[in-house]
XYZ file of C-alpha atoms in Angstrom:
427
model
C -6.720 -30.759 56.228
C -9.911 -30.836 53.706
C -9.875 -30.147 50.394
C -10.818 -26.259 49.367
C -13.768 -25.434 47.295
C -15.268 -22.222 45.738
C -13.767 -19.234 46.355
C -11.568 -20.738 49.218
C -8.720 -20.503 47.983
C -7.792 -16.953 47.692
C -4.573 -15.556 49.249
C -6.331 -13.101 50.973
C -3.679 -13.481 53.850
C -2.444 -10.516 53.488
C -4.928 -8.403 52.411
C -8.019 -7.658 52.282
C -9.163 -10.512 50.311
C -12.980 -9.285 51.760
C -12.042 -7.185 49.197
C -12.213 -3.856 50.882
C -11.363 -0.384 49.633
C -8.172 1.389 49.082
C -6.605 4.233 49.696
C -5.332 4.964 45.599
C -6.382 3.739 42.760
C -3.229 2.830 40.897
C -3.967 0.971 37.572
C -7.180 -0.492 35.669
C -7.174 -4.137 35.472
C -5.171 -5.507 32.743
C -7.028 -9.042 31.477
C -5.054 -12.033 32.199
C -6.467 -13.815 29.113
C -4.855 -11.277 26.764
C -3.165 -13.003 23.905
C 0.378 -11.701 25.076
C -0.347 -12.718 28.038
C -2.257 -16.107 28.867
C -1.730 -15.864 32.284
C -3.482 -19.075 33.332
C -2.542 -20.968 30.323
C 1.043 -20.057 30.389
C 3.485 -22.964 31.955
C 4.326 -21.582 35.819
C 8.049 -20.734 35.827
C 8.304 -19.936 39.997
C 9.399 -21.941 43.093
C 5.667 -23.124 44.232
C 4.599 -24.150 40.672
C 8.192 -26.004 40.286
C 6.976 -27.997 43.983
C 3.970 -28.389 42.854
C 5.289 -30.570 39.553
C 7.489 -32.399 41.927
C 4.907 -33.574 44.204
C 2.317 -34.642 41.321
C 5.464 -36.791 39.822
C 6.463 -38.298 43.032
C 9.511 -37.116 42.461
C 9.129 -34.780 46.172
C 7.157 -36.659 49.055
C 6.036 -34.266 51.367
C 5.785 -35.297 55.047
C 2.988 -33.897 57.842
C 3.697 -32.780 61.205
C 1.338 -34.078 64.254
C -1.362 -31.834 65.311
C -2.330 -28.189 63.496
C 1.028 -27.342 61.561
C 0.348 -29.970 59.560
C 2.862 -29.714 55.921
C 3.418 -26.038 57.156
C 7.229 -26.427 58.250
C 8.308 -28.606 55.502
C 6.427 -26.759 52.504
C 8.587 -23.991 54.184
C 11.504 -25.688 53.922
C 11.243 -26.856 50.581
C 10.623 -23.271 48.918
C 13.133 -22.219 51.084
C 11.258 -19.630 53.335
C 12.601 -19.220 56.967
C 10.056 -18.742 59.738
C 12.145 -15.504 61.127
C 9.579 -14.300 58.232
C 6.800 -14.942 60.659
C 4.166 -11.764 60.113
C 0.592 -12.090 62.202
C -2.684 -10.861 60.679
C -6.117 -11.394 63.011
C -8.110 -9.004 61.211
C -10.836 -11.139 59.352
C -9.807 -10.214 56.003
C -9.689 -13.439 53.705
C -12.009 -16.225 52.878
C -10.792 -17.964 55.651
C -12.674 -15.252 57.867
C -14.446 -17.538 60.151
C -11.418 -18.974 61.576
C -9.384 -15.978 61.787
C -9.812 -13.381 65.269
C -7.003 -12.124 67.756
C -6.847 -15.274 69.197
C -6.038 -17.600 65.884
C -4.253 -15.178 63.400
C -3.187 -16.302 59.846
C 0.696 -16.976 59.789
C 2.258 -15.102 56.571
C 5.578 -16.399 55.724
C 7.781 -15.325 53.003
C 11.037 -15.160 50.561
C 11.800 -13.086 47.540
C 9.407 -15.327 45.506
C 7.210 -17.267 47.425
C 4.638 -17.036 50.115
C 2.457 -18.830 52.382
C -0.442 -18.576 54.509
C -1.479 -20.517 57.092
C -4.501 -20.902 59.871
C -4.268 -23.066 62.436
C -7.372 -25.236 61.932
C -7.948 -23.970 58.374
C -8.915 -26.097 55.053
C -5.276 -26.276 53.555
C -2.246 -23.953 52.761
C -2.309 -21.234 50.452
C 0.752 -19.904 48.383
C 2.003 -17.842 46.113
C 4.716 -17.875 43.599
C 6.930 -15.621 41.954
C 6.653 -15.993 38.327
C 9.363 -14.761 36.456
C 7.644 -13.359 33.234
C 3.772 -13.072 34.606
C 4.207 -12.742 38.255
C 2.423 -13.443 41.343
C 0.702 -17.192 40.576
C -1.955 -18.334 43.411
C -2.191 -22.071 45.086
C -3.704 -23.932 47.805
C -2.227 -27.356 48.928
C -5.042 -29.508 49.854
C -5.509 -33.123 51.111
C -6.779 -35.282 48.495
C -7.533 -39.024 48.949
C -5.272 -39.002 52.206
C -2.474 -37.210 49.317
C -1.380 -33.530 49.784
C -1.860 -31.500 46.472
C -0.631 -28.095 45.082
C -3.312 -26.550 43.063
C -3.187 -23.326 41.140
C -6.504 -21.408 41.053
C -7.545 -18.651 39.586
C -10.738 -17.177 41.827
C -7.894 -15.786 43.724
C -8.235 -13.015 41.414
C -11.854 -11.819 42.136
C -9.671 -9.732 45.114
C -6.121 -10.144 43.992
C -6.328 -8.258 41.024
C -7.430 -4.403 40.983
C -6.649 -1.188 42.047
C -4.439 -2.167 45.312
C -2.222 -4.700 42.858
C -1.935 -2.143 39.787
C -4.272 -4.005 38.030
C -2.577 -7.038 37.710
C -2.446 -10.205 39.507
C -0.682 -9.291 43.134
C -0.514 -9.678 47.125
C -0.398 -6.371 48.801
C -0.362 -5.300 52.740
C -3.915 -3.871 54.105
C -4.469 -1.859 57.337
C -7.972 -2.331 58.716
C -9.638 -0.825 62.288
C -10.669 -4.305 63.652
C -12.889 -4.943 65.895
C -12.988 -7.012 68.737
C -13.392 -10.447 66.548
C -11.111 -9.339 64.061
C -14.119 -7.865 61.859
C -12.699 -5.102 60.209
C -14.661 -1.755 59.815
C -14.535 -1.754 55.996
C -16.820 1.106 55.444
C -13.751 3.124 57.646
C -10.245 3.664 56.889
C -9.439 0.684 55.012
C -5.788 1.198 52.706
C -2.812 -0.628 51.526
C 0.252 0.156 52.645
C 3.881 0.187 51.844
C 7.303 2.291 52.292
C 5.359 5.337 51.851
C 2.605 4.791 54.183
C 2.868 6.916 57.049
C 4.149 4.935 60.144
C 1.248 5.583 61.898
C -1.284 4.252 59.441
C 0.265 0.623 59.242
C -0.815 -2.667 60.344
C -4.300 -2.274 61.489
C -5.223 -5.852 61.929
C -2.078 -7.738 62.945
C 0.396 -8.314 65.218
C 3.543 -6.629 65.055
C 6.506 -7.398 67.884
C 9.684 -4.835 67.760
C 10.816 -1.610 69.003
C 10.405 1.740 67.493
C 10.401 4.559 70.174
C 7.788 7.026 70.675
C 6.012 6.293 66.920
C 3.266 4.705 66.829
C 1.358 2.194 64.797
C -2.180 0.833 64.571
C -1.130 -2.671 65.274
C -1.891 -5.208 68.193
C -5.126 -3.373 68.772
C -9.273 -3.823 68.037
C -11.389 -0.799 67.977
C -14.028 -2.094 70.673
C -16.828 0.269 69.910
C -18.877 -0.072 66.347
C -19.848 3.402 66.804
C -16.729 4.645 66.749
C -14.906 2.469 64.597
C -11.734 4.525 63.821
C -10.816 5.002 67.634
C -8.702 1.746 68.731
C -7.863 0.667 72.266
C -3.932 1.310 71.979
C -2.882 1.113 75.492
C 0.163 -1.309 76.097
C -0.441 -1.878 72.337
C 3.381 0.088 71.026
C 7.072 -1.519 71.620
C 5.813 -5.397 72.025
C 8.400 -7.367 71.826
C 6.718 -11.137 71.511
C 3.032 -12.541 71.606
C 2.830 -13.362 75.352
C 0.526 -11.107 76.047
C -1.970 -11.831 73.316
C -4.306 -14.582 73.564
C -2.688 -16.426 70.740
C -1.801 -20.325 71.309
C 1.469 -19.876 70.673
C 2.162 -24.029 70.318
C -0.422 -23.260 67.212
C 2.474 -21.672 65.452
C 5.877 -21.945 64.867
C 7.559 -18.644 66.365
C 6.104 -16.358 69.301
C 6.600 -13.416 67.491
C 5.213 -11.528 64.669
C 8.282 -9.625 63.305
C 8.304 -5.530 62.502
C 11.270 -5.245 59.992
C 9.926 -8.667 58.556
C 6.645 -6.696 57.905
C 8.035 -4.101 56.392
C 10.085 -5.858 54.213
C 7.243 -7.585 52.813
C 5.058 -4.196 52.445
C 7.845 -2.532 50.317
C 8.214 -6.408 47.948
C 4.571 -6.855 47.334
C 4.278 -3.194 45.540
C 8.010 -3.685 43.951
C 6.835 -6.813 42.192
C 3.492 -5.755 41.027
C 5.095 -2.640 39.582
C 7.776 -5.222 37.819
C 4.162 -7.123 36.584
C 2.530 -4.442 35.536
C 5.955 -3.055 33.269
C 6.180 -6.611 31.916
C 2.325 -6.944 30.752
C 2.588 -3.640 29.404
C 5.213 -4.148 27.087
C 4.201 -7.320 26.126
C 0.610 -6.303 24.936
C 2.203 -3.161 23.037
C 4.643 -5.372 21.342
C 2.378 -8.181 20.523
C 0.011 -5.651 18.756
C 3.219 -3.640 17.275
C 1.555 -0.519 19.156
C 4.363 2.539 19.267
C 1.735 5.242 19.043
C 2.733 8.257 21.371
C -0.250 7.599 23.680
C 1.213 4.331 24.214
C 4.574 4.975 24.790
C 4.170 8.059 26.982
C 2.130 5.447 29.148
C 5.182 2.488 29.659
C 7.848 5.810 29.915
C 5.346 7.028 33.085
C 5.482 3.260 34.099
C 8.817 2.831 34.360
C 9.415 6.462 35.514
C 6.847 4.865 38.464
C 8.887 2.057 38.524
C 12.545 3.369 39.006
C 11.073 5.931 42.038
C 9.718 3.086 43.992
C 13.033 0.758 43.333
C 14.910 3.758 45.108
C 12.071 4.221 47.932
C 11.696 7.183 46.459
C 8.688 8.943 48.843
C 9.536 6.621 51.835
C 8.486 7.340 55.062
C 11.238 8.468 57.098
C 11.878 6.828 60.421
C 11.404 9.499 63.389
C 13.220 6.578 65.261
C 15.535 3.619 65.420
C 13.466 0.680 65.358
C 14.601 -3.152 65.857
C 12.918 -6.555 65.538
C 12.445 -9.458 67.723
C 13.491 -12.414 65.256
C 16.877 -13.438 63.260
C 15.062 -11.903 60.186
C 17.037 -8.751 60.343
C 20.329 -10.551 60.353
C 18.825 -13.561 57.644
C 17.826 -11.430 55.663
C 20.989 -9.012 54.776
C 23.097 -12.319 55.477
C 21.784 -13.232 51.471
C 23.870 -10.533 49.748
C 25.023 -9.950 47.408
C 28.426 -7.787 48.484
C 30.716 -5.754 46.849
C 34.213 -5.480 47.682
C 33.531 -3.470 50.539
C 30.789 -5.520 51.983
C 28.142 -3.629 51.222
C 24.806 -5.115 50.215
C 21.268 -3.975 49.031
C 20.261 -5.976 51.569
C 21.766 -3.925 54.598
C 19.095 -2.256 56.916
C 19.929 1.264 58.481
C 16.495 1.048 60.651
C 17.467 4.133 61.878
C 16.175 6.811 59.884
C 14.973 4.315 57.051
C 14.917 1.098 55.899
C 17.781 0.368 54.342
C 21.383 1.757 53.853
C 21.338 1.714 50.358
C 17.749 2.741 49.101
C 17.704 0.687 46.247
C 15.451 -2.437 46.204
C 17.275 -5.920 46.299
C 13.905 -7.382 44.002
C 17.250 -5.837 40.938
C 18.353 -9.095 41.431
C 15.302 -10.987 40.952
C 14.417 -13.632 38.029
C 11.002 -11.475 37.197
C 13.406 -8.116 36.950
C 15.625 -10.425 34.570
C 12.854 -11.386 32.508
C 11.470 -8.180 31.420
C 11.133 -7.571 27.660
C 14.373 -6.504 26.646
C 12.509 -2.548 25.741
C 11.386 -2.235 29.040
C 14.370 -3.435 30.662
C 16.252 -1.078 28.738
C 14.326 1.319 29.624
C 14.415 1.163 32.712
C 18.003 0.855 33.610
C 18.666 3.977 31.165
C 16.129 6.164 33.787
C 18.056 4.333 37.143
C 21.501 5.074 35.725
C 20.477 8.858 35.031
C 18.965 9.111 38.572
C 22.353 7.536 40.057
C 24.313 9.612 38.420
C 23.213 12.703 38.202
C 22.143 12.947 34.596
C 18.480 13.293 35.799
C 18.832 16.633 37.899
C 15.700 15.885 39.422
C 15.658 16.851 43.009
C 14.151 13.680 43.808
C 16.894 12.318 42.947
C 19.667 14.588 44.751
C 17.759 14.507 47.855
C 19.010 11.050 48.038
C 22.906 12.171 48.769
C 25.775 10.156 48.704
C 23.742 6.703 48.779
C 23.683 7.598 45.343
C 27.124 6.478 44.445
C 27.447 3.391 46.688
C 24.545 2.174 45.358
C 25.925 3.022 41.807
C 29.463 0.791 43.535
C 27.399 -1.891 44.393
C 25.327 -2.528 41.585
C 28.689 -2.353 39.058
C 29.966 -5.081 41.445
C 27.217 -7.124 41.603
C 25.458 -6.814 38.548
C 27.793 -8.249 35.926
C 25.781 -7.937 32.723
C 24.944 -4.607 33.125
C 24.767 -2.125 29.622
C 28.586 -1.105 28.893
C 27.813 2.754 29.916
C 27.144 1.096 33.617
C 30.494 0.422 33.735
C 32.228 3.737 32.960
C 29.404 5.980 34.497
C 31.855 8.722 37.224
C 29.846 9.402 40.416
């Protein structure tokens, strides 16, 4: 691997890093140099920025495989990311574009605060960490004098920050029509998805391996003919179950399959924590400039409001049908906890008519939900415990049934330093 220059280093794995147009527009850009803020002067306080320190001090040696995987599997193991995680994109949407088609997709591998991206004969490795208090940091590890380096970089944000991130530094999920080298059509149809994207609208652009009935998705296929660019080639394209039929060198990479619940796991985390990013900068700004004018207020309460509807997949798209994966992720994954005395877990998928069993997202656990200004946090937790409990009649809110009070059990269980009215809230 070479050393990245210019604008190639953007994380544009997942997502339109061409930077193409979205669906919604969901927040202007807040600026990263804001005094309460500093987002590139701040010290990095997430899993890849922590690596990166160890490898500058010696302290962490990292050590190459033969041929393309190069530091791949044991940056992987160091941050902790399994490969079950393994998601596919071929559609030619990052700076990497050259290298990327149907027959050498970018690898996207993730946990709850780290990712990475990798292309079999590419220039390096590009991650991203988890911060706790600013969020999604960007890196590229890079052979330097014969020495791999992690170096943060902030170009990544000439696509990573805008109206598909809500307007803060972020990864998100695209769907592209792609044509037959991976080019996507950018002028047509081009959107970011997550829970709430219709089923049928995901994953233009990658590979997706699993099972899920008669729906059907826009994955595994190209749309062949530029002059109809929206119409893709879908036949044998539903209900793959590895990469054996692709054209992919599957020795280039290290699992044959591109996982569906994997996928969606990721779609509904990369919206979670830019919503948790967005809440944080907020409140920070307002603080810093002792701003509680109404206007100002009213705009964190619809934030959080926001916030607490997409923690509790408020608006998700119903499964029509049971779907499965091809890879351990499903079991990994939920295998993490935590459990309550009855075993239950945020983590639990019900892939049957949703997601998960217990529609509230596991990201309640995380160190960037823990490190929200105290205000926001507040807040926040005040509008969840009045949607769990009935206190907020809302029929959102009601539609959601008895998941309502496990979900209420679990947290209790789980969460020990919740507010004392946690504790004796009756479902």
């Amino acid at each position: 691997m070479t050393g990245m220059t210019g604008a190639g280093i953007a994380f544009g794995v997942i997502l339109l890093c061409g930077c193409a147009a979205v669906a919604e527009v969901y927040q202007n850009n807040i600026a990263p140099d804001n005094p309460a803020i500093l987002y590139m002067k701040a010290e990095t306080d997430d899993p890849v920025g922590r690596l990166a320190r160890d490898v500058e001090s010696g302290k962490v040696t990292l050590t190459a495989r033969e041929g393309k995987l190069g530091y791949l599997p044991d940056v992987l193991e160091r941050l902790g990311i399994r490969v079950d995680s393994q998601a596919l994109v071929f559609s030619k949407t990052s700076f990497q574009a050259p290298l990327i088609s149907p027959r050498n997709p970018r690898a996207i591998y993730f946990t709850d605060n780290a990712a990475v991206g990798y292309v079999p004969g590419g220039d390096g490795i590009e991650l991203t960490g988890t911060d706790s208090r600013n969020g999604v940091n960007f890196y590229t590890l890079n052979v330097e004098d014969g020495k791999p380096r992690i170096g943060r970089r902030d170009v990544c944000l000439q696509c990573h920050q805008g109206p598909a991130t809500a307007g803060v530094p972020g990864i998100f999920i695209g769907s592209v029509f792609p044509s037959p080298s991976g080019a996507p059509y950018l002028h047509d149809g081009a959107i970011v998805t997550d829970h709430r994207t219709k089923f049928e609208e995901r994953w233009g652009g990658w590979y997706v391996n699993g099972t899920h009935g008669a729906m059907k998705h826009r994955g595994n296929a190209v749309a062949p003919d530029p002059a109809e660019p929206n119409k893709l080639e879908t036949e044998g394209t539903q209900n793959q179950t590895n990469l054996y039929r692709t054209p992919v060198t599957l020795t280039d990479y290290l699992a044959p399959v591109s996982d569906l619940v994997a996928l969606m796991t990721l779609e509904h985390q990369t919206q979670m924590t830019n919503l948790f990013t967005r809440l944080g900068w907020e409140t920070r700004i307002a603080e810093q400039k002792a701003d509680e004018s109404a206007a100002t207020q009213a705009r964190i309460d619809g934030l959080v409001g926001d916030t607490v509807d997409y923690m509790l997949f408020i608006d998700e798209e119903r499964l029509k049908e049971p779907i499965q994966g091809v890879s351990t992720f499903t079991k990994t994954f939920a295998a993490r906890g935590p459990r309550d005395r009855k075993g239950r877990s945020l983590r639990d998928f019900d892939l049957k008519t949703r997601l998960f069993k217990y529609p509230l997202s596991w990201l309640i656990y995380s160190a960037q939900f823990d490190s929200l200004p105290a205000s926001a946090k507040d807040r926040l937790l005040h509008r969840l415990y009045d949607a769990l409990t009935g206190a907020d009649p809302s029929a959102k809110y009601v539609a959601m049934g008895p998941s309502r009070g496990a979900i209420l059990e679990i947290l209790r269980e789980t969460r020990t330093d919740l507010p004392p009215y946690w504790k004796a809230a009756k479902n």
